[in-house]
Short mmCIF file of C-alpha atoms in Angstrom, two decimals:
data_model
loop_
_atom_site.label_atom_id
_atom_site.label_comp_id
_atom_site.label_asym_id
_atom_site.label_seq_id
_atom_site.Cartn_x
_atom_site.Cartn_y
_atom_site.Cartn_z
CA UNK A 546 -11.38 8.72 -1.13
CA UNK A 547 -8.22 6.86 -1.59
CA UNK A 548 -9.75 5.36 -4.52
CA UNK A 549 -10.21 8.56 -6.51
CA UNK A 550 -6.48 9.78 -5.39
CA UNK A 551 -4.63 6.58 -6.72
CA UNK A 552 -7.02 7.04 -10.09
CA UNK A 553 -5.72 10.56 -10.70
CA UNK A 554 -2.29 10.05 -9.83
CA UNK A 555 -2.64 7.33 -12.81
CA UNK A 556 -3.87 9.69 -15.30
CA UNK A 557 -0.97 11.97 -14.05
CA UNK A 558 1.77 9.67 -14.88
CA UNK A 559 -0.11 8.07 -18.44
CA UNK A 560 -0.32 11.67 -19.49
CA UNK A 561 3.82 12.44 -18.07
CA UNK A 562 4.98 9.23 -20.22
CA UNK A 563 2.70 10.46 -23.32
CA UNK A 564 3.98 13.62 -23.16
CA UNK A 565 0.26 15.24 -22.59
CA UNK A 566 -1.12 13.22 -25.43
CA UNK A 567 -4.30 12.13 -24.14
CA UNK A 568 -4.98 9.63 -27.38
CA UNK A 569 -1.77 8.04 -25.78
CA UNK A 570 -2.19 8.30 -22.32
CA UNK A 571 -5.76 5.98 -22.85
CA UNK A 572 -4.27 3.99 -24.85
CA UNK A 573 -1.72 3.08 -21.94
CA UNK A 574 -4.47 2.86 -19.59
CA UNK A 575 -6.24 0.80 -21.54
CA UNK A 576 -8.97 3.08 -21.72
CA UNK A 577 -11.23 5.09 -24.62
CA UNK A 578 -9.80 8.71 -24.75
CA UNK A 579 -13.45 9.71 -23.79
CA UNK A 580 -13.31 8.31 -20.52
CA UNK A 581 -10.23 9.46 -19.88
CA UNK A 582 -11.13 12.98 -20.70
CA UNK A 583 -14.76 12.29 -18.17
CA UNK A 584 -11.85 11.21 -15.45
CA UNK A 585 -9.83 14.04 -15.53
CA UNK A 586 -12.76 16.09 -14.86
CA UNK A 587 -13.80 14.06 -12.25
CA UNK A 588 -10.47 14.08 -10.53
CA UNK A 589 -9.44 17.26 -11.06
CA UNK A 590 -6.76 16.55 -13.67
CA UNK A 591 -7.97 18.07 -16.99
CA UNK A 592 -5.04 20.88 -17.45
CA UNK A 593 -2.45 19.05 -15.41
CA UNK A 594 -0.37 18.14 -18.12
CA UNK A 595 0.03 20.23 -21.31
CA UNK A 596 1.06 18.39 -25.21
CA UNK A 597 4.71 19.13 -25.87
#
């Protein structure tokens, strides 16, 4: 669904600008770092992007 690709490509680049800090990367998304972590398993995206 086109829905669910645009979704994880969002995660992708949050978690790119945080630098794999997912605390960050919801806070850009304006999300709790819960429901981030239940959409990268949904899309596919949990170990796309590792902390430097």
């Amino acid at each position: 669904m086109l829905t669910d690709e645009f979704e994880r490509e969002l995660i992708i680049k949050a978690l790119e600008k945080a630098r794999g800090v997912k605390n960050k990367a919801a806070q850009l998304l304006g999300i709790n770092r819960t429901t981030l972590i239940e959409k990268m398993k949904k899309r596919g995206c949990l170990h796309s992007i590792k902390p430097i």
